[in-house]
Amino acid sequence: MSEDNNIVVNNAELSAENTSETYSRIRKSVITAQSRIYNAVNSAMVQAYWEIGEQIYIACGENERAEYGKGLLRYLSEKLTAEFGAGFAVRNLQMMRKFYLMYQNANTLCSQLSWSHYRILMRISDDKHREWYTEECAKSGWSVRQLERQINTMFYERLLSSKEKDTVAAEIQTTEPKPEYEKIIRDPYVLEFLDLPENPHFYEKDLEQAIIDHLQKFLLELGRGFSFVARQKKISFDGRHFYIDLVFYNYILKCFVLIDLKLGDLTH
């Protein structure tokens, strides 16, 4: 009996000891699989958008803003959107054409970089700077937010003028740590490319849900004349997607009130 009890105790100790390690290994497998899927989708997306940009350029050449070019883009946008869903607005097609013009050699495209990376890189007008940031981003494995921060803080210029280059290069890991893994379900470009529906429950759901649960009291706290309009209202500006967490309208003041929950830096 005593020996049996010892076996039970030892098994319990063994189970408790291995539970955390087992979870960690399984979690790593899931994250690795998600990363492979995310990278595969992004690589296919980048290649497809480059090819679309090439075809648009071949069709309208330098006359994108001429009447024929505008008409072609409108026609393509309507047809592609009807068949493949969102993601093919005229502005996005123009961005794909610009992408082709800036990276005309398909062999120079980096499989490590997503469409979101390239959209940021295309804001750099200087060819030399853009090429440097493209190569450095792929080599250093910067996330989209890290890349954007490096460009906004003039990392290239600071690195050239600094005597302590390693320190300057390493600071991004402190100022803008890289996320452990990409959230494919929250990337609007991936959702558009795959024609998958967006789910508002993926965004700041805890605090937002608490407000929704007590909406009547919350509106009374705001004051008179408020009505609830929408949650996770998607807006697009300059080809970029944003989600407004809560949208209200005040019929007395005749204006909208937007509430957005921010975890990172607040920008305009």
PDB file of C-alpha atoms in Angstrom:
ATOM      1  CA  MET A   1       0.000   0.000   0.000  1.00  0.00           C
ATOM      2  CA  SER A   2       2.789   2.337   0.951  1.00  0.00           C
ATOM      3  CA  GLU A   3       4.619   1.524  -2.280  1.00  0.00           C
ATOM      4  CA  ASP A   4       1.459   2.275  -4.308  1.00  0.00           C
ATOM      5  CA  ASN A   5       1.094   5.618  -2.519  1.00  0.00           C
ATOM      6  CA  ASN A   6       4.688   6.471  -3.368  1.00  0.00           C
ATOM      7  CA  ILE A   7       3.993   5.710  -7.013  1.00  0.00           C
ATOM      8  CA  VAL A   8       0.937   8.002  -6.980  1.00  0.00           C
ATOM      9  CA  VAL A   9       2.908  10.808  -5.300  1.00  0.00           C
ATOM     10  CA  ASN A  10       5.819  10.444  -7.701  1.00  0.00           C
ATOM     11  CA  ASN A  11       3.470  10.473 -10.667  1.00  0.00           C
ATOM     12  CA  ALA A  12       1.772  13.611  -9.351  1.00  0.00           C
ATOM     13  CA  GLU A  13       5.139  15.305  -8.869  1.00  0.00           C
ATOM     14  CA  LEU A  14       6.232  14.243 -12.343  1.00  0.00           C
ATOM     15  CA  SER A  15       2.993  15.547 -13.861  1.00  0.00           C
ATOM     16  CA  ALA A  16       3.280  18.928 -12.154  1.00  0.00           C
ATOM     17  CA  GLU A  17       6.906  19.229 -13.181  1.00  0.00           C
ATOM     18  CA  ASN A  18       6.230  18.499 -16.857  1.00  0.00           C
ATOM     19  CA  THR A  19       2.961  20.398 -17.293  1.00  0.00           C
ATOM     20  CA  SER A  20       4.587  23.780 -17.818  1.00  0.00           C
ATOM     21  CA  GLU A  21       7.237  22.392 -20.166  1.00  0.00           C
ATOM     22  CA  THR A  22       4.621  20.532 -22.204  1.00  0.00           C
ATOM     23  CA  TYR A  23       2.538  23.682 -22.549  1.00  0.00           C
ATOM     24  CA  SER A  24       5.594  25.702 -23.600  1.00  0.00           C
ATOM     25  CA  ARG A  25       6.500  23.189 -26.311  1.00  0.00           C
ATOM     26  CA  ILE A  26       2.932  23.063 -27.659  1.00  0.00           C
ATOM     27  CA  ARG A  27       2.669  26.853 -27.570  1.00  0.00           C
ATOM     28  CA  LYS A  28       5.923  27.145 -29.513  1.00  0.00           C
ATOM     29  CA  SER A  29       4.592  24.741 -32.157  1.00  0.00           C
ATOM     30  CA  VAL A  30       1.404  26.793 -32.569  1.00  0.00           C
ATOM     31  CA  ILE A  31       3.320  30.075 -32.842  1.00  0.00           C
ATOM     32  CA  THR A  32       5.735  28.548 -35.364  1.00  0.00           C
ATOM     33  CA  ALA A  33       2.838  27.273 -37.485  1.00  0.00           C
ATOM     34  CA  GLN A  34       1.081  30.659 -37.341  1.00  0.00           C
ATOM     35  CA  SER A  35       4.301  32.420 -38.359  1.00  0.00           C
ATOM     36  CA  ARG A  36       4.745  30.104 -41.350  1.00  0.00           C
ATOM     37  CA  ILE A  37       1.176  30.758 -42.482  1.00  0.00           C
ATOM     38  CA  TYR A  38       1.559  34.499 -41.982  1.00  0.00           C
ATOM     39  CA  ASN A  39       4.848  34.601 -43.921  1.00  0.00           C
ATOM     40  CA  ALA A  40       3.451  32.458 -46.742  1.00  0.00           C
ATOM     41  CA  VAL A  41       0.358  34.672 -47.125  1.00  0.00           C
ATOM     42  CA  ASN A  42       2.414  37.864 -47.028  1.00  0.00           C
ATOM     43  CA  SER A  43       4.910  36.546 -49.558  1.00  0.00           C
ATOM     44  CA  ALA A  44       2.108  35.583 -51.956  1.00  0.00           C
ATOM     45  CA  MET A  45       0.402  38.924 -51.384  1.00  0.00           C
ATOM     46  CA  VAL A  46       3.546  40.931 -52.135  1.00  0.00           C
ATOM     47  CA  GLN A  47       4.189  38.952 -55.311  1.00  0.00           C
ATOM     48  CA  ALA A  48       0.572  39.295 -56.483  1.00  0.00           C
ATOM     49  CA  TYR A  49       0.454  43.051 -55.831  1.00  0.00           C
ATOM     50  CA  TRP A  50       3.769  43.530 -57.665  1.00  0.00           C
ATOM     51  CA  GLU A  51       2.366  41.646 -60.672  1.00  0.00           C
ATOM     52  CA  ILE A  52      -0.866  43.684 -60.546  1.00  0.00           C
ATOM     53  CA  GLY A  53       1.195  46.875 -60.470  1.00  0.00           C
ATOM     54  CA  GLU A  54       3.202  45.674 -63.456  1.00  0.00           C
ATOM     55  CA  GLN A  55       0.052  44.907 -65.468  1.00  0.00           C
ATOM     56  CA  ILE A  56      -1.467  48.300 -64.658  1.00  0.00           C
ATOM     57  CA  TYR A  57       1.730  50.054 -65.701  1.00  0.00           C
ATOM     58  CA  ILE A  58       1.898  48.081 -68.972  1.00  0.00           C
ATOM     59  CA  ALA A  59      -1.735  48.968 -69.690  1.00  0.00           C
ATOM     60  CA  CYS A  60      -1.623  52.706 -68.966  1.00  0.00           C
ATOM     61  CA  GLY A  61       2.112  53.490 -68.874  1.00  0.00           C
ATOM     62  CA  GLU A  62       2.829  56.989 -67.594  1.00  0.00           C
ATOM     63  CA  ASN A  63      -0.760  58.074 -68.273  1.00  0.00           C
ATOM     64  CA  GLU A  64      -2.260  56.901 -65.008  1.00  0.00           C
ATOM     65  CA  ARG A  65      -3.768  60.334 -64.367  1.00  0.00           C
ATOM     66  CA  ALA A  66      -5.028  60.745 -67.929  1.00  0.00           C
ATOM     67  CA  GLU A  67      -8.667  59.970 -68.697  1.00  0.00           C
ATOM     68  CA  TYR A  68      -7.913  56.470 -69.965  1.00  0.00           C
ATOM     69  CA  GLY A  69      -5.764  55.668 -66.937  1.00  0.00           C
ATOM     70  CA  LYS A  70      -8.421  56.872 -64.506  1.00  0.00           C
ATOM     71  CA  GLY A  71     -11.109  54.955 -66.351  1.00  0.00           C
ATOM     72  CA  LEU A  72      -9.042  51.777 -66.377  1.00  0.00           C
ATOM     73  CA  LEU A  73      -8.413  51.969 -62.628  1.00  0.00           C
ATOM     74  CA  ARG A  74     -12.102  52.524 -61.911  1.00  0.00           C
ATOM     75  CA  TYR A  75     -13.040  49.591 -64.145  1.00  0.00           C
ATOM     76  CA  LEU A  76     -10.459  47.269 -62.551  1.00  0.00           C
ATOM     77  CA  SER A  77     -11.474  48.355 -59.063  1.00  0.00           C
ATOM     78  CA  GLU A  78     -15.163  47.613 -59.671  1.00  0.00           C
ATOM     79  CA  LYS A  79     -14.537  44.237 -61.311  1.00  0.00           C
ATOM     80  CA  LEU A  80     -11.921  43.015 -58.816  1.00  0.00           C
ATOM     81  CA  THR A  81     -13.928  44.169 -55.798  1.00  0.00           C
ATOM     82  CA  ALA A  82     -17.052  42.432 -57.077  1.00  0.00           C
ATOM     83  CA  GLU A  83     -15.182  39.148 -57.559  1.00  0.00           C
ATOM     84  CA  PHE A  84     -12.556  39.162 -54.805  1.00  0.00           C
ATOM     85  CA  GLY A  85     -13.895  41.505 -52.122  1.00  0.00           C
ATOM     86  CA  ALA A  86     -12.275  44.525 -50.484  1.00  0.00           C
ATOM     87  CA  GLY A  87      -8.675  45.534 -51.079  1.00  0.00           C
ATOM     88  CA  PHE A  88      -8.903  46.722 -54.673  1.00  0.00           C
ATOM     89  CA  ALA A  89      -9.998  50.319 -54.278  1.00  0.00           C
ATOM     90  CA  VAL A  90      -8.583  52.751 -56.857  1.00  0.00           C
ATOM     91  CA  ARG A  91      -6.182  54.107 -54.252  1.00  0.00           C
ATOM     92  CA  ASN A  92      -4.869  50.598 -53.544  1.00  0.00           C
ATOM     93  CA  LEU A  93      -4.400  49.871 -57.254  1.00  0.00           C
ATOM     94  CA  GLN A  94      -2.428  53.100 -57.548  1.00  0.00           C
ATOM     95  CA  MET A  95      -0.297  51.935 -54.642  1.00  0.00           C
ATOM     96  CA  MET A  96       0.402  48.626 -56.417  1.00  0.00           C
ATOM     97  CA  ARG A  97       1.497  50.480 -59.541  1.00  0.00           C
ATOM     98  CA  LYS A  98       3.777  52.650 -57.422  1.00  0.00           C
ATOM     99  CA  PHE A  99       5.136  49.488 -55.783  1.00  0.00           C
ATOM    100  CA  TYR A 100       6.093  48.076 -59.176  1.00  0.00           C
ATOM    101  CA  LEU A 101       7.775  51.317 -60.231  1.00  0.00           C
ATOM    102  CA  MET A 102       9.847  51.500 -57.043  1.00  0.00           C
ATOM    103  CA  TYR A 103      10.829  47.805 -57.101  1.00  0.00           C
ATOM    104  CA  GLN A 104      10.919  46.987 -60.812  1.00  0.00           C
ATOM    105  CA  ASN A 105      13.210  44.007 -60.347  1.00  0.00           C
ATOM    106  CA  ALA A 106      11.060  41.272 -58.798  1.00  0.00           C
ATOM    107  CA  ASN A 107      14.195  39.442 -57.687  1.00  0.00           C
ATOM    108  CA  THR A 108      14.938  42.233 -55.209  1.00  0.00           C
ATOM    109  CA  LEU A 109      11.705  41.661 -53.290  1.00  0.00           C
ATOM    110  CA  CYS A 110      12.382  40.301 -49.794  1.00  0.00           C
ATOM    111  CA  SER A 111      10.292  37.339 -48.715  1.00  0.00           C
ATOM    112  CA  GLN A 112      10.779  38.421 -45.086  1.00  0.00           C
ATOM    113  CA  LEU A 113       8.902  41.686 -45.648  1.00  0.00           C
ATOM    114  CA  SER A 114       5.127  41.984 -45.705  1.00  0.00           C
ATOM    115  CA  TRP A 115       2.917  44.264 -47.762  1.00  0.00           C
ATOM    116  CA  SER A 116       2.579  46.442 -44.659  1.00  0.00           C
ATOM    117  CA  HIS A 117       6.380  46.827 -44.596  1.00  0.00           C
ATOM    118  CA  TYR A 118       6.477  47.834 -48.249  1.00  0.00           C
ATOM    119  CA  ARG A 119       3.686  50.386 -47.845  1.00  0.00           C
ATOM    120  CA  ILE A 120       5.823  52.156 -45.262  1.00  0.00           C
ATOM    121  CA  LEU A 121       8.990  51.860 -47.350  1.00  0.00           C
ATOM    122  CA  MET A 122       7.225  53.431 -50.325  1.00  0.00           C
ATOM    123  CA  ARG A 123       6.851  56.665 -48.357  1.00  0.00           C
ATOM    124  CA  ILE A 124      10.618  57.178 -48.699  1.00  0.00           C
ATOM    125  CA  SER A 125      11.220  59.217 -51.847  1.00  0.00           C
ATOM    126  CA  ASP A 126      15.005  58.877 -51.890  1.00  0.00           C
ATOM    127  CA  ASP A 127      15.941  55.675 -53.755  1.00  0.00           C
ATOM    128  CA  LYS A 128      19.180  55.160 -51.833  1.00  0.00           C
ATOM    129  CA  HIS A 129      17.524  55.565 -48.436  1.00  0.00           C
ATOM    130  CA  ARG A 130      14.625  53.322 -49.390  1.00  0.00           C
ATOM    131  CA  GLU A 131      16.958  50.584 -50.621  1.00  0.00           C
ATOM    132  CA  TRP A 132      18.994  50.784 -47.407  1.00  0.00           C
ATOM    133  CA  TYR A 133      15.907  50.574 -45.165  1.00  0.00           C
ATOM    134  CA  THR A 134      14.571  47.649 -47.212  1.00  0.00           C
ATOM    135  CA  GLU A 135      17.770  45.645 -46.793  1.00  0.00           C
ATOM    136  CA  GLU A 136      18.238  46.580 -43.133  1.00  0.00           C
ATOM    137  CA  CYS A 137      14.619  45.764 -42.274  1.00  0.00           C
ATOM    138  CA  ALA A 138      14.933  42.288 -43.793  1.00  0.00           C
ATOM    139  CA  LYS A 139      18.327  41.659 -42.201  1.00  0.00           C
ATOM    140  CA  SER A 140      17.308  42.863 -38.727  1.00  0.00           C
ATOM    141  CA  GLY A 141      13.839  41.324 -38.800  1.00  0.00           C
ATOM    142  CA  TRP A 142      12.063  44.553 -37.856  1.00  0.00           C
ATOM    143  CA  SER A 143       8.333  44.448 -37.245  1.00  0.00           C
ATOM    144  CA  VAL A 144       6.135  46.941 -39.093  1.00  0.00           C
ATOM    145  CA  ARG A 145       6.034  49.262 -36.087  1.00  0.00           C
ATOM    146  CA  GLN A 146       9.782  49.015 -35.612  1.00  0.00           C
ATOM    147  CA  LEU A 147      10.377  49.941 -39.243  1.00  0.00           C
ATOM    148  CA  GLU A 148       8.037  52.908 -39.005  1.00  0.00           C
ATOM    149  CA  ARG A 149       9.758  54.129 -35.855  1.00  0.00           C
ATOM    150  CA  GLN A 150      13.219  53.776 -37.382  1.00  0.00           C
ATOM    151  CA  ILE A 151      12.190  55.876 -40.374  1.00  0.00           C
ATOM    152  CA  ASN A 152      10.425  58.520 -38.273  1.00  0.00           C
ATOM    153  CA  THR A 153      13.444  58.886 -35.971  1.00  0.00           C
ATOM    154  CA  MET A 154      15.861  59.133 -38.945  1.00  0.00           C
ATOM    155  CA  PHE A 155      17.710  55.977 -37.984  1.00  0.00           C
ATOM    156  CA  TYR A 156      19.757  55.948 -41.197  1.00  0.00           C
ATOM    157  CA  GLU A 157      21.090  59.466 -40.645  1.00  0.00           C
ATOM    158  CA  ARG A 158      21.727  58.919 -36.940  1.00  0.00           C
ATOM    159  CA  LEU A 159      23.587  55.688 -37.626  1.00  0.00           C
ATOM    160  CA  LEU A 160      25.893  57.358 -40.147  1.00  0.00           C
ATOM    161  CA  SER A 161      26.750  60.219 -37.810  1.00  0.00           C
ATOM    162  CA  SER A 162      27.147  58.147 -34.634  1.00  0.00           C
ATOM    163  CA  LYS A 163      30.409  56.740 -33.321  1.00  0.00           C
ATOM    164  CA  GLU A 164      28.540  54.140 -31.234  1.00  0.00           C
ATOM    165  CA  LYS A 165      26.685  52.410 -34.048  1.00  0.00           C
ATOM    166  CA  ASP A 166      25.916  49.241 -32.069  1.00  0.00           C
ATOM    167  CA  THR A 167      24.171  51.270 -29.373  1.00  0.00           C
ATOM    168  CA  VAL A 168      22.073  53.172 -31.910  1.00  0.00           C
ATOM    169  CA  ALA A 169      21.178  49.949 -33.727  1.00  0.00           C
ATOM    170  CA  ALA A 170      20.145  48.183 -30.515  1.00  0.00           C
ATOM    171  CA  GLU A 171      17.929  50.938 -29.088  1.00  0.00           C
ATOM    172  CA  ILE A 172      14.876  49.890 -31.128  1.00  0.00           C
ATOM    173  CA  GLN A 173      14.485  46.745 -29.005  1.00  0.00           C
ATOM    174  CA  THR A 174      13.945  48.995 -25.978  1.00  0.00           C
ATOM    175  CA  THR A 175      11.932  51.834 -27.507  1.00  0.00           C
ATOM    176  CA  GLU A 176       9.715  49.592 -29.668  1.00  0.00           C
ATOM    177  CA  PRO A 177      10.042  45.912 -28.670  1.00  0.00           C
ATOM    178  CA  LYS A 178       9.142  43.439 -31.378  1.00  0.00           C
ATOM    179  CA  PRO A 179       5.928  41.478 -30.715  1.00  0.00           C
ATOM    180  CA  GLU A 180       6.492  37.817 -29.973  1.00  0.00           C
ATOM    181  CA  TYR A 181       4.525  36.841 -33.039  1.00  0.00           C
ATOM    182  CA  GLU A 182       2.286  38.492 -35.602  1.00  0.00           C
ATOM    183  CA  LYS A 183      -1.460  38.400 -35.109  1.00  0.00           C
ATOM    184  CA  ILE A 184      -2.652  37.277 -38.519  1.00  0.00           C
ATOM    185  CA  ILE A 185      -6.306  37.658 -37.539  1.00  0.00           C
ATOM    186  CA  ARG A 186      -5.771  41.372 -36.888  1.00  0.00           C
ATOM    187  CA  ASP A 187      -3.956  42.273 -40.094  1.00  0.00           C
ATOM    188  CA  PRO A 188      -6.521  44.017 -42.352  1.00  0.00           C
ATOM    189  CA  TYR A 189      -4.389  43.460 -45.462  1.00  0.00           C
ATOM    190  CA  VAL A 190      -4.267  39.710 -44.877  1.00  0.00           C
ATOM    191  CA  LEU A 191      -8.017  39.618 -44.252  1.00  0.00           C
ATOM    192  CA  GLU A 192      -8.676  41.590 -47.439  1.00  0.00           C
ATOM    193  CA  PHE A 193      -6.301  39.472 -49.505  1.00  0.00           C
ATOM    194  CA  LEU A 194      -7.939  36.240 -48.342  1.00  0.00           C
ATOM    195  CA  ASP A 195     -11.412  37.809 -48.453  1.00  0.00           C
ATOM    196  CA  LEU A 196     -12.032  36.866 -44.824  1.00  0.00           C
ATOM    197  CA  PRO A 197     -14.612  38.705 -42.708  1.00  0.00           C
ATOM    198  CA  GLU A 198     -13.345  41.000 -39.995  1.00  0.00           C
ATOM    199  CA  ASN A 199     -14.365  40.260 -36.431  1.00  0.00           C
ATOM    200  CA  PRO A 200     -14.686  43.260 -34.080  1.00  0.00           C
ATOM    201  CA  HIS A 201     -14.187  41.005 -31.060  1.00  0.00           C
ATOM    202  CA  PHE A 202     -10.472  40.826 -31.866  1.00  0.00           C
ATOM    203  CA  TYR A 203      -9.917  44.453 -30.863  1.00  0.00           C
ATOM    204  CA  GLU A 204      -9.523  45.841 -27.323  1.00  0.00           C
ATOM    205  CA  LYS A 205     -12.445  43.620 -26.430  1.00  0.00           C
ATOM    206  CA  ASP A 206     -12.268  43.688 -22.615  1.00  0.00           C
ATOM    207  CA  LEU A 207     -12.608  47.409 -21.943  1.00  0.00           C
ATOM    208  CA  GLU A 208     -14.799  47.939 -24.970  1.00  0.00           C
ATOM    209  CA  GLN A 209     -17.164  45.164 -23.900  1.00  0.00           C
ATOM    210  CA  ALA A 210     -17.373  46.642 -20.413  1.00  0.00           C
ATOM    211  CA  ILE A 211     -18.498  49.948 -21.903  1.00  0.00           C
ATOM    212  CA  ILE A 212     -21.015  48.233 -24.179  1.00  0.00           C
ATOM    213  CA  ASP A 213     -22.430  46.240 -21.253  1.00  0.00           C
ATOM    214  CA  HIS A 214     -23.138  49.470 -19.381  1.00  0.00           C
ATOM    215  CA  LEU A 215     -23.910  51.579 -22.447  1.00  0.00           C
ATOM    216  CA  GLN A 216     -27.033  53.310 -21.135  1.00  0.00           C
ATOM    217  CA  LYS A 217     -25.271  54.513 -18.000  1.00  0.00           C
ATOM    218  CA  PHE A 218     -22.193  55.447 -20.053  1.00  0.00           C
ATOM    219  CA  LEU A 219     -24.278  57.621 -22.404  1.00  0.00           C
ATOM    220  CA  LEU A 220     -25.901  59.391 -19.467  1.00  0.00           C
ATOM    221  CA  GLU A 221     -22.441  60.129 -18.087  1.00  0.00           C
ATOM    222  CA  LEU A 222     -21.460  61.704 -21.429  1.00  0.00           C
ATOM    223  CA  GLY A 223     -24.431  64.081 -21.285  1.00  0.00           C
ATOM    224  CA  ARG A 224     -27.647  64.774 -23.193  1.00  0.00           C
ATOM    225  CA  GLY A 225     -28.273  64.000 -26.854  1.00  0.00           C
ATOM    226  CA  PHE A 226     -25.930  61.047 -27.352  1.00  0.00           C
ATOM    227  CA  SER A 227     -26.806  58.011 -29.448  1.00  0.00           C
ATOM    228  CA  PHE A 228     -24.709  54.931 -30.108  1.00  0.00           C
ATOM    229  CA  VAL A 229     -23.609  54.481 -33.745  1.00  0.00           C
ATOM    230  CA  ALA A 230     -21.027  51.720 -34.086  1.00  0.00           C
ATOM    231  CA  ARG A 231     -18.111  49.849 -32.582  1.00  0.00           C
ATOM    232  CA  GLN A 232     -14.886  49.043 -34.436  1.00  0.00           C
ATOM    233  CA  LYS A 233     -15.853  51.430 -37.233  1.00  0.00           C
ATOM    234  CA  LYS A 234     -13.350  50.940 -40.042  1.00  0.00           C
ATOM    235  CA  ILE A 235     -12.038  54.016 -41.834  1.00  0.00           C
ATOM    236  CA  SER A 236      -9.392  54.186 -44.545  1.00  0.00           C
ATOM    237  CA  PHE A 237      -7.089  57.131 -45.097  1.00  0.00           C
ATOM    238  CA  ASP A 238      -4.284  57.349 -47.631  1.00  0.00           C
ATOM    239  CA  GLY A 239      -4.526  53.614 -48.213  1.00  0.00           C
ATOM    240  CA  ARG A 240      -4.162  52.792 -44.503  1.00  0.00           C
ATOM    241  CA  HIS A 241      -6.807  51.172 -42.306  1.00  0.00           C
ATOM    242  CA  PHE A 242      -7.886  52.384 -38.872  1.00  0.00           C
ATOM    243  CA  TYR A 243     -10.534  51.120 -36.462  1.00  0.00           C
ATOM    244  CA  ILE A 244     -12.459  53.515 -34.224  1.00  0.00           C
ATOM    245  CA  ASP A 245     -13.419  51.577 -31.108  1.00  0.00           C
ATOM    246  CA  LEU A 246     -16.666  53.409 -30.349  1.00  0.00           C
ATOM    247  CA  VAL A 247     -18.620  55.955 -32.394  1.00  0.00           C
ATOM    248  CA  PHE A 248     -21.398  58.124 -30.932  1.00  0.00           C
ATOM    249  CA  TYR A 249     -23.490  60.928 -32.395  1.00  0.00           C
ATOM    250  CA  ASN A 250     -24.829  63.908 -30.474  1.00  0.00           C
ATOM    251  CA  TYR A 251     -27.995  65.157 -32.150  1.00  0.00           C
ATOM    252  CA  ILE A 252     -27.972  68.380 -30.083  1.00  0.00           C
ATOM    253  CA  LEU A 253     -24.422  69.375 -31.040  1.00  0.00           C
ATOM    254  CA  LYS A 254     -24.804  67.704 -34.455  1.00  0.00           C
ATOM    255  CA  CYS A 255     -21.398  66.054 -34.328  1.00  0.00           C
ATOM    256  CA  PHE A 256     -19.808  62.652 -33.936  1.00  0.00           C
ATOM    257  CA  VAL A 257     -17.831  61.661 -30.865  1.00  0.00           C
ATOM    258  CA  LEU A 258     -15.098  59.088 -31.435  1.00  0.00           C
ATOM    259  CA  ILE A 259     -13.575  57.043 -28.612  1.00  0.00           C
ATOM    260  CA  ASP A 260     -10.424  55.072 -29.332  1.00  0.00           C
ATOM    261  CA  LEU A 261      -8.590  52.965 -26.777  1.00  0.00           C
ATOM    262  CA  LYS A 262      -4.826  53.227 -27.214  1.00  0.00           C
ATOM    263  CA  LEU A 263      -2.146  50.919 -25.839  1.00  0.00           C
ATOM    264  CA  GLY A 264       0.748  52.558 -27.698  1.00  0.00           C
ATOM    265  CA  ASP A 265       1.640  56.155 -28.521  1.00  0.00           C
ATOM    266  CA  LEU A 266      -1.219  58.521 -29.315  1.00  0.00           C
ATOM    267  CA  THR A 267      -0.958  60.076 -32.790  1.00  0.00           C
ATOM    268  CA  HIS A 268      -3.220  62.288 -34.833  1.00  0.00           C
TER     269      HIS A 268
END
